[in-house]
CSV table of C-alpha atoms in Angstrom, one decimal:
chain,number,residue,atom,x,y,z
A,1,UNK,CA,46.9,234.7,106.7
A,2,UNK,CA,49.9,236.2,107.4
A,3,UNK,CA,47.4,239.6,107.7
A,4,UNK,CA,45.3,238.2,110.2
A,5,UNK,CA,48.5,236.8,111.7
A,6,UNK,CA,49.7,239.7,111.9
A,7,UNK,CA,46.4,241.1,113.6
A,8,UNK,CA,46.2,239.0,116.0
A,9,UNK,CA,50.4,240.0,117.1
A,10,UNK,CA,48.7,243.5,117.8
A,11,UNK,CA,46.1,242.8,119.4
A,12,UNK,CA,47.6,240.9,121.6
A,13,UNK,CA,50.8,243.5,122.2
A,14,UNK,CA,49.2,244.4,125.8
A,15,UNK,CA,51.5,246.3,128.3
A,16,UNK,CA,51.7,244.2,130.4
A,17,UNK,CA,54.6,244.9,133.4
A,18,UNK,CA,53.5,248.5,134.0
A,19,UNK,CA,50.2,250.8,133.0
A,20,UNK,CA,49.3,254.0,133.7
A,21,UNK,CA,45.3,254.4,135.8
A,22,UNK,CA,43.7,250.5,137.3
A,23,UNK,CA,40.1,250.6,137.2
A,24,UNK,CA,37.7,247.9,138.5
A,25,UNK,CA,34.6,247.3,139.9
A,26,UNK,CA,31.2,245.6,137.9
A,27,UNK,CA,30.7,249.3,136.0
A,28,UNK,CA,33.5,251.3,134.9
A,29,UNK,CA,31.8,255.3,134.4
A,30,UNK,CA,34.9,257.8,132.9
A,31,UNK,CA,32.2,261.5,133.6
A,32,UNK,CA,32.1,263.3,130.9
A,33,UNK,CA,33.5,266.5,132.6
A,34,UNK,CA,36.8,264.3,134.1
A,35,UNK,CA,39.8,263.6,132.6
A,36,UNK,CA,43.0,261.3,132.9
A,37,UNK,CA,45.8,262.2,132.4
A,38,UNK,CA,47.6,259.2,131.8
A,39,UNK,CA,47.4,255.9,130.5
A,40,UNK,CA,43.8,253.7,131.9
A,41,UNK,CA,43.2,249.8,132.7
A,42,UNK,CA,39.6,249.6,133.1
A,43,UNK,CA,37.4,245.5,133.3
A,44,UNK,CA,33.9,245.1,134.8
A,45,UNK,CA,30.6,244.3,133.6
A,46,UNK,CA,30.4,247.5,131.9
A,47,UNK,CA,33.3,250.6,130.6
A,48,UNK,CA,31.9,253.7,129.5
A,49,UNK,CA,34.5,256.3,128.2
A,50,UNK,CA,32.3,259.6,128.0
A,51,UNK,CA,35.3,262.7,129.3
A,52,UNK,CA,38.5,263.1,128.5
A,53,UNK,CA,41.7,260.5,128.6
A,54,UNK,CA,45.3,261.3,127.3
A,55,UNK,CA,47.1,258.1,127.0
A,56,UNK,CA,45.6,254.5,126.2
A,57,UNK,CA,43.0,252.7,126.4
A,58,UNK,CA,42.4,249.0,127.1
A,59,UNK,CA,39.1,247.8,128.8
A,60,UNK,CA,38.4,244.4,129.5
A,61,UNK,CA,33.9,243.7,129.8
A,62,UNK,CA,31.1,242.4,128.4
A,63,UNK,CA,30.3,246.3,127.6
A,64,UNK,CA,32.1,249.3,126.1
A,65,UNK,CA,31.3,252.2,125.3
A,66,UNK,CA,33.5,255.2,124.2
A,67,UNK,CA,31.5,258.5,123.2
A,68,UNK,CA,34.3,260.8,124.6
A,69,UNK,CA,38.2,261.6,123.3
A,70,UNK,CA,40.9,259.0,123.6
A,71,UNK,CA,44.7,260.6,123.1
A,72,UNK,CA,46.4,257.4,122.2
A,73,UNK,CA,45.2,254.3,121.7
A,74,UNK,CA,42.3,251.6,122.5
A,75,UNK,CA,42.4,247.8,122.5
A,76,UNK,CA,39.4,246.6,123.3
A,77,UNK,CA,38.4,242.9,124.8
A,78,UNK,CA,34.3,242.9,124.8
A,79,UNK,CA,30.9,241.3,123.3
A,80,UNK,CA,29.5,244.7,122.3
A,81,UNK,CA,31.4,246.9,121.6
A,82,UNK,CA,30.9,250.8,120.6
A,83,UNK,CA,33.0,253.8,119.4
A,84,UNK,CA,31.8,256.7,119.1
A,85,UNK,CA,33.8,259.0,120.3
A,86,UNK,CA,37.4,260.8,118.6
A,87,UNK,CA,40.8,258.3,119.3
A,88,UNK,CA,44.1,260.3,118.6
A,89,UNK,CA,45.8,256.8,117.4
A,90,UNK,CA,44.8,253.4,115.9
A,91,UNK,CA,41.4,250.8,117.0
A,92,UNK,CA,42.1,247.6,117.8
A,93,UNK,CA,39.2,245.3,119.0
A,94,UNK,CA,38.1,241.1,119.5
A,95,UNK,CA,34.1,241.3,120.4
A,96,UNK,CA,31.2,239.8,119.3
A,97,UNK,CA,29.6,243.1,118.0
A,98,UNK,CA,31.7,246.2,117.0
A,99,UNK,CA,30.7,249.3,116.5
A,100,UNK,CA,32.6,251.8,114.8
A,101,UNK,CA,30.9,255.9,114.5
A,102,UNK,CA,33.3,258.4,115.5
A,103,UNK,CA,36.9,259.4,114.0
A,104,UNK,CA,39.9,257.0,114.3
A,105,UNK,CA,43.2,259.4,113.3
A,106,UNK,CA,45.3,256.6,112.8
A,107,UNK,CA,44.3,252.3,111.8
A,108,UNK,CA,41.4,250.3,112.6
A,109,UNK,CA,42.1,245.9,113.8
A,110,UNK,CA,39.2,244.4,114.2
A,111,UNK,CA,38.4,240.9,114.6
A,112,UNK,CA,34.2,239.9,115.6
A,113,UNK,CA,31.1,238.1,114.8
A,114,UNK,CA,29.3,241.7,113.1
A,115,UNK,CA,31.6,244.7,112.5
A,116,UNK,CA,30.2,247.8,111.8
A,117,UNK,CA,31.8,250.9,110.5
A,118,UNK,CA,29.0,253.6,110.6
A,119,UNK,CA,28.1,256.2,108.4
A,120,UNK,CA,29.5,258.9,110.5
A,121,UNK,CA,32.9,257.2,111.2
A,122,UNK,CA,36.4,258.4,109.2
A,123,UNK,CA,39.6,255.9,109.8
A,124,UNK,CA,42.6,258.0,109.1
A,125,UNK,CA,44.9,255.5,108.2
A,126,UNK,CA,43.7,251.6,107.0
A,127,UNK,CA,41.5,249.3,108.4
A,128,UNK,CA,42.2,245.7,108.7
A,129,UNK,CA,39.3,243.1,109.7
A,130,UNK,CA,37.9,239.7,110.5
A,131,UNK,CA,34.4,239.2,110.9
A,132,UNK,CA,31.1,237.2,110.0
A,133,UNK,CA,29.8,240.4,108.6
A,134,UNK,CA,31.6,243.6,108.0
A,135,UNK,CA,29.4,246.4,106.8
A,136,UNK,CA,31.5,249.6,105.8
A,137,UNK,CA,29.3,253.2,105.5
A,138,UNK,CA,32.3,255.3,107.0
A,139,UNK,CA,34.9,256.5,105.1
A,140,UNK,CA,38.3,255.1,105.2
A,141,UNK,CA,41.4,256.9,104.1
A,142,UNK,CA,43.7,254.3,103.7
A,143,UNK,CA,43.6,250.8,102.2
A,144,UNK,CA,40.9,248.1,103.3
A,145,UNK,CA,41.8,243.9,104.6
A,146,UNK,CA,38.8,242.4,105.2
A,147,UNK,CA,38.4,238.2,105.4
A,148,UNK,CA,35.3,236.9,106.6
A,149,UNK,CA,31.6,236.2,105.2
A,150,UNK,CA,29.6,239.1,103.6
A,151,UNK,CA,30.8,242.6,103.2
A,152,UNK,CA,29.1,245.6,102.1
A,153,UNK,CA,29.9,248.7,101.3
A,154,UNK,CA,28.4,251.9,101.4
A,155,UNK,CA,30.3,254.2,102.8
A,156,UNK,CA,34.3,255.4,100.6
A,157,UNK,CA,37.7,254.0,100.5
A,158,UNK,CA,40.1,256.2,99.4
A,159,UNK,CA,43.2,253.5,99.4
A,160,UNK,CA,43.1,250.0,97.9
A,161,UNK,CA,40.0,247.2,98.4
A,162,UNK,CA,41.6,243.2,99.3
A,163,UNK,CA,39.1,241.4,100.4
A,164,UNK,CA,38.2,237.3,100.6
A,165,UNK,CA,35.2,235.8,101.7
A,166,UNK,CA,34.2,232.2,102.0
A,167,UNK,CA,31.9,230.0,99.9
A,168,UNK,CA,28.6,231.0,101.0
A,169,UNK,CA,29.2,234.6,101.3
A,170,UNK,CA,28.8,237.7,99.1
A,171,UNK,CA,30.2,240.7,98.8
A,172,UNK,CA,27.9,244.0,97.2
A,173,UNK,CA,28.8,247.7,96.3
A,174,UNK,CA,25.9,249.7,96.6
A,175,UNK,CA,24.8,252.9,95.3
A,176,UNK,CA,27.0,255.4,97.4
A,177,UNK,CA,30.4,252.7,97.5
A,178,UNK,CA,33.7,255.0,96.1
A,179,UNK,CA,36.5,252.7,96.1
A,180,UNK,CA,39.4,255.7,94.7
A,181,UNK,CA,42.3,252.5,94.5
A,182,UNK,CA,42.0,248.8,93.3
A,183,UNK,CA,39.8,246.3,94.7
A,184,UNK,CA,40.5,242.9,94.3
A,185,UNK,CA,38.6,240.4,96.1
A,186,UNK,CA,38.8,236.3,95.8
A,187,UNK,CA,35.1,234.9,96.5
A,188,UNK,CA,33.1,231.7,94.7
A,189,UNK,CA,30.4,234.2,93.8
A,190,UNK,CA,31.3,237.6,91.5
A,191,UNK,CA,30.9,240.9,93.2
A,192,UNK,CA,27.1,242.4,93.3
A,193,UNK,CA,27.7,246.1,92.3
A,194,UNK,CA,24.4,248.3,92.5
A,195,UNK,CA,24.4,251.5,89.8
A,196,UNK,CA,25.7,254.3,91.2
A,197,UNK,CA,28.4,252.5,92.2
A,198,UNK,CA,32.2,253.4,91.6
A,199,UNK,CA,35.9,251.7,91.5
A,200,UNK,CA,38.1,254.1,90.1
A,201,UNK,CA,41.0,251.3,90.0
A,202,UNK,CA,41.2,248.3,88.6
A,203,UNK,CA,39.1,245.1,89.7
A,204,UNK,CA,39.9,242.0,90.0
A,205,UNK,CA,38.6,238.7,91.1
A,206,UNK,CA,40.1,235.4,92.0
A,207,UNK,CA,38.1,232.3,92.7
A,208,UNK,CA,39.2,230.2,95.6
A,209,UNK,CA,41.5,227.7,94.6
A,210,UNK,CA,41.3,223.7,96.0
A,211,UNK,CA,44.5,221.7,96.2
A,212,UNK,CA,45.7,219.6,98.8
A,213,UNK,CA,47.7,223.2,99.7
A,214,UNK,CA,45.3,225.0,99.6
A,215,UNK,CA,44.0,222.7,102.1
A,216,UNK,CA,46.0,221.5,104.8
A,217,UNK,CA,46.4,226.3,105.1
A,218,UNK,CA,43.0,226.4,105.7
A,219,UNK,CA,42.5,224.1,108.0
A,220,UNK,CA,45.7,225.3,109.6
A,221,UNK,CA,44.5,228.2,110.0
A,222,UNK,CA,40.7,227.4,111.6
A,223,UNK,CA,42.8,225.4,113.5
A,224,UNK,CA,45.4,229.0,114.3
A,225,UNK,CA,42.3,230.5,114.8
A,226,UNK,CA,40.3,227.9,117.6
A,227,UNK,CA,43.2,228.7,120.2
A,228,UNK,CA,43.1,232.3,119.5
A,229,UNK,CA,40.0,232.2,120.7
A,230,UNK,CA,40.3,229.8,123.2
A,231,UNK,CA,43.3,232.4,124.7
A,232,UNK,CA,40.9,235.1,124.9
A,233,UNK,CA,38.4,232.6,126.3
A,234,UNK,CA,41.3,231.7,129.3
A,235,UNK,CA,42.2,235.4,129.3
A,236,UNK,CA,37.7,236.7,130.0
A,237,UNK,CA,37.2,234.2,131.9
A,238,UNK,CA,40.8,234.9,134.5
A,239,UNK,CA,39.6,238.7,134.4
A,240,UNK,CA,36.1,237.2,136.1
A,241,UNK,CA,37.9,235.4,138.7
A,242,UNK,CA,40.9,237.8,139.7
A,243,UNK,CA,37.2,240.0,139.9
A,244,UNK,CA,36.4,237.3,142.1
A,245,UNK,CA,39.3,236.6,143.9
A,246,UNK,CA,42.3,238.4,143.4
A,247,UNK,CA,44.1,238.0,146.1
A,248,UNK,CA,42.8,233.5,146.3
A,249,UNK,CA,44.1,233.4,143.2
A,250,UNK,CA,47.6,234.7,143.5
A,251,UNK,CA,48.4,233.0,147.1
A,252,UNK,CA,46.9,229.4,145.8
A,253,UNK,CA,49.8,229.8,143.1
A,254,UNK,CA,52.6,231.2,145.4
A,255,UNK,CA,51.8,228.4,147.8
A,256,UNK,CA,52.2,226.0,145.7
A,257,UNK,CA,55.3,227.2,143.5
A,258,UNK,CA,56.9,226.2,146.9
A,259,UNK,CA,56.7,222.4,146.4
A,260,UNK,CA,56.3,222.0,142.6
A,261,UNK,CA,57.1,218.4,142.8
A,262,UNK,CA,54.5,217.6,145.0
A,263,UNK,CA,52.0,220.2,143.7
A,264,UNK,CA,53.0,218.2,140.1
A,265,UNK,CA,52.0,215.0,141.8
A,266,UNK,CA,49.4,215.9,143.3
A,267,UNK,CA,47.4,217.0,140.4
A,268,UNK,CA,48.4,214.1,138.6
A,269,UNK,CA,46.9,211.5,140.7
A,270,UNK,CA,44.1,214.3,140.8
A,271,UNK,CA,43.8,214.2,137.1
A,272,UNK,CA,43.6,210.1,137.2
A,273,UNK,CA,41.8,209.4,139.5
A,274,UNK,CA,38.9,211.9,139.3
A,275,UNK,CA,37.1,209.9,136.4
A,276,UNK,CA,37.6,206.6,138.3
A,277,UNK,CA,35.4,207.3,141.1
A,278,UNK,CA,33.4,209.3,138.8
A,279,UNK,CA,32.7,205.9,137.0
A,280,UNK,CA,32.1,204.1,140.6
A,281,UNK,CA,29.4,207.0,141.5
A,282,UNK,CA,28.2,206.3,138.4
A,283,UNK,CA,27.3,202.4,138.9
A,284,UNK,CA,25.1,202.9,142.3
A,285,UNK,CA,22.3,204.3,141.4
A,286,UNK,CA,22.4,207.0,144.6
A,287,UNK,CA,25.7,208.0,143.4
A,288,UNK,CA,24.4,209.3,139.9
A,289,UNK,CA,24.2,213.3,141.3
A,290,UNK,CA,27.2,213.2,143.1
A,291,UNK,CA,29.0,211.1,140.2
A,292,UNK,CA,27.6,214.4,138.2
A,293,UNK,CA,29.0,217.0,140.3
A,294,UNK,CA,32.6,215.7,140.4
A,295,UNK,CA,32.8,215.4,136.4
A,296,UNK,CA,31.5,219.5,136.1
A,297,UNK,CA,33.4,220.3,139.1
A,298,UNK,CA,36.1,218.1,137.3
A,299,UNK,CA,36.5,219.8,133.6
A,300,UNK,CA,36.0,223.3,135.6
A,301,UNK,CA,39.4,222.9,137.8
A,302,UNK,CA,40.7,221.2,134.7
A,303,UNK,CA,40.5,224.4,132.2
A,304,UNK,CA,41.2,227.1,134.9
A,305,UNK,CA,44.4,225.0,135.8
A,306,UNK,CA,46.2,227.3,133.5
A,307,UNK,CA,44.8,230.6,134.4
A,308,UNK,CA,46.3,229.7,138.8
A,309,UNK,CA,49.4,229.3,137.0
A,310,UNK,CA,49.8,231.8,134.5
A,311,UNK,CA,49.1,233.8,138.2
A,312,UNK,CA,51.7,232.4,139.9
A,313,UNK,CA,54.2,232.3,136.7
A,314,UNK,CA,53.5,236.6,136.0
A,315,UNK,CA,53.5,237.6,139.5
A,316,UNK,CA,57.0,235.7,139.6
A,317,UNK,CA,58.5,237.3,136.6
A,318,UNK,CA,56.9,240.6,137.5
A,319,UNK,CA,58.0,240.4,141.2
A,320,UNK,CA,61.5,239.8,139.7
A,321,UNK,CA,62.0,242.6,137.2
A,322,UNK,CA,60.3,244.6,139.5
A,323,UNK,CA,60.8,243.5,142.1
A,324,UNK,CA,57.9,243.5,144.1
A,325,UNK,CA,54.8,241.6,142.9
A,326,UNK,CA,52.7,242.4,140.6
A,327,UNK,CA,49.2,243.5,140.6
A,328,UNK,CA,46.9,240.1,140.1
A,329,UNK,CA,45.1,241.7,136.9
A,330,UNK,CA,48.6,242.2,135.5
A,331,UNK,CA,50.2,238.7,136.8
A,332,UNK,CA,47.6,236.8,135.6
A,333,UNK,CA,47.7,238.2,131.9
A,334,UNK,CA,51.2,238.4,132.1
A,335,UNK,CA,51.4,234.1,133.0
A,336,UNK,CA,48.8,232.8,131.0
A,337,UNK,CA,49.9,234.2,127.6
A,338,UNK,CA,53.3,232.9,128.0
A,339,UNK,CA,51.4,229.8,128.7
A,340,UNK,CA,49.6,229.9,126.0
A,341,UNK,CA,52.3,231.0,123.7
A,342,UNK,CA,54.8,227.9,125.0
A,343,UNK,CA,52.4,225.7,124.1
A,344,UNK,CA,52.0,226.7,120.5
A,345,UNK,CA,55.8,225.6,120.2
A,346,UNK,CA,56.3,222.6,117.9
A,347,UNK,CA,57.5,219.6,119.4
A,348,UNK,CA,57.9,220.6,123.2
A,349,UNK,CA,54.4,223.0,123.2
A,350,UNK,CA,52.5,220.0,124.5
A,351,UNK,CA,55.0,219.9,127.3
A,352,UNK,CA,53.7,223.2,128.7
A,353,UNK,CA,50.5,222.6,128.2
A,354,UNK,CA,50.6,219.2,129.8
A,355,UNK,CA,52.5,221.4,132.8
A,356,UNK,CA,50.4,223.6,133.9
A,357,UNK,CA,47.5,221.8,133.8
A,358,UNK,CA,49.1,219.4,136.5
A,359,UNK,CA,50.6,222.7,138.0
A,360,UNK,CA,47.4,224.3,138.5
A,361,UNK,CA,45.3,221.1,139.5
A,362,UNK,CA,47.8,220.7,142.2
A,363,UNK,CA,48.3,223.9,144.0
A,364,UNK,CA,43.9,223.6,144.4
A,365,UNK,CA,44.2,220.6,145.5
A,366,UNK,CA,47.0,221.6,148.1
A,367,UNK,CA,45.0,224.7,148.9
A,368,UNK,CA,42.3,222.7,149.7
A,369,UNK,CA,43.8,220.5,151.7
A,370,UNK,CA,45.6,221.8,153.8
A,371,UNK,CA,42.4,225.1,154.3
A,372,UNK,CA,40.8,222.0,155.0
A,373,UNK,CA,43.6,220.8,157.8
A,374,UNK,CA,43.7,224.8,158.8
A,375,UNK,CA,40.1,225.3,159.9
A,376,UNK,CA,39.4,222.0,161.1
A,377,UNK,CA,38.1,222.7,164.8
A,378,UNK,CA,40.3,221.9,167.5
A,379,UNK,CA,38.9,219.8,170.7
A,380,UNK,CA,40.2,221.6,174.2
A,381,UNK,CA,40.4,219.1,177.1
A,382,UNK,CA,40.5,221.7,180.2
């Protein structure tokens, strides 16, 4: 579990305050004849890199495809990830489906539902993965550390393999599989070794332990993964909001920051009174549709409130260090990440979590209230 935690820390190590080129639109495309001589941050619905990036690539999108060359590291948050190009550094990716079919000079750290290391893939150093299904068909020159569900090895691992599966999953070594180091696996079921598969080192099978300590550790790990996925979901929604309302998102938080206690008070009143109003609407037949709409908006605002607070906090921090306001995206990423990390602190984390929600809801209420006052028509008497 410590290895997963290290993987998570690697995945969140985003240079939030300073970066190179930023591209943001529905479809981001780097053509085959295009060269970017610095770091690239790209976010949108689809990110495609067919050209050359002489730096690091950070991509947040629904779909990310890289068939060109990235001289530095790649860090990806997306639903579908396909990497068929060459990478001079390491790859760190989180997604629903991750397919790596190119050459990676250093490490690969991935987490998702389905992970495929294609037959033409070549990983120069080690690989760490956490997934429901993992298929290694290519070559890994270092060690492999895998967690999750079904795991299949068809290719070559030049180092050691340490694999851990759940109770219903199985590890399979196909006929062309070759592990030159030791194989250590923890699973309920025996490994399936097809004829022709080779393990040159020692093979060690550990059964999962089921004492109270391990159950507590499992529950702790499960809770941590839920919080991790919640954080990535929050960032994804934040990216969408920044794409749609970049200046408005910052403005909402800045207006509220000038009157923090009023903002928190408005947030508390809105959180307490909205369910009461919704219940009253449900009690009247004609008010039921309005009640459903109100309660839906209530949960949407509660969820997005931390993004509003995060954008304000990030903008404030960046302005302090750089003497200028930060880009809306960087402000949101930095502030939201800090709020989530603060909420994980023992004993006092709940204070940060509740405060961020109260402030965010209050900021939205203040914005709506004053916006209505600004647009209210004035009757002139001549």
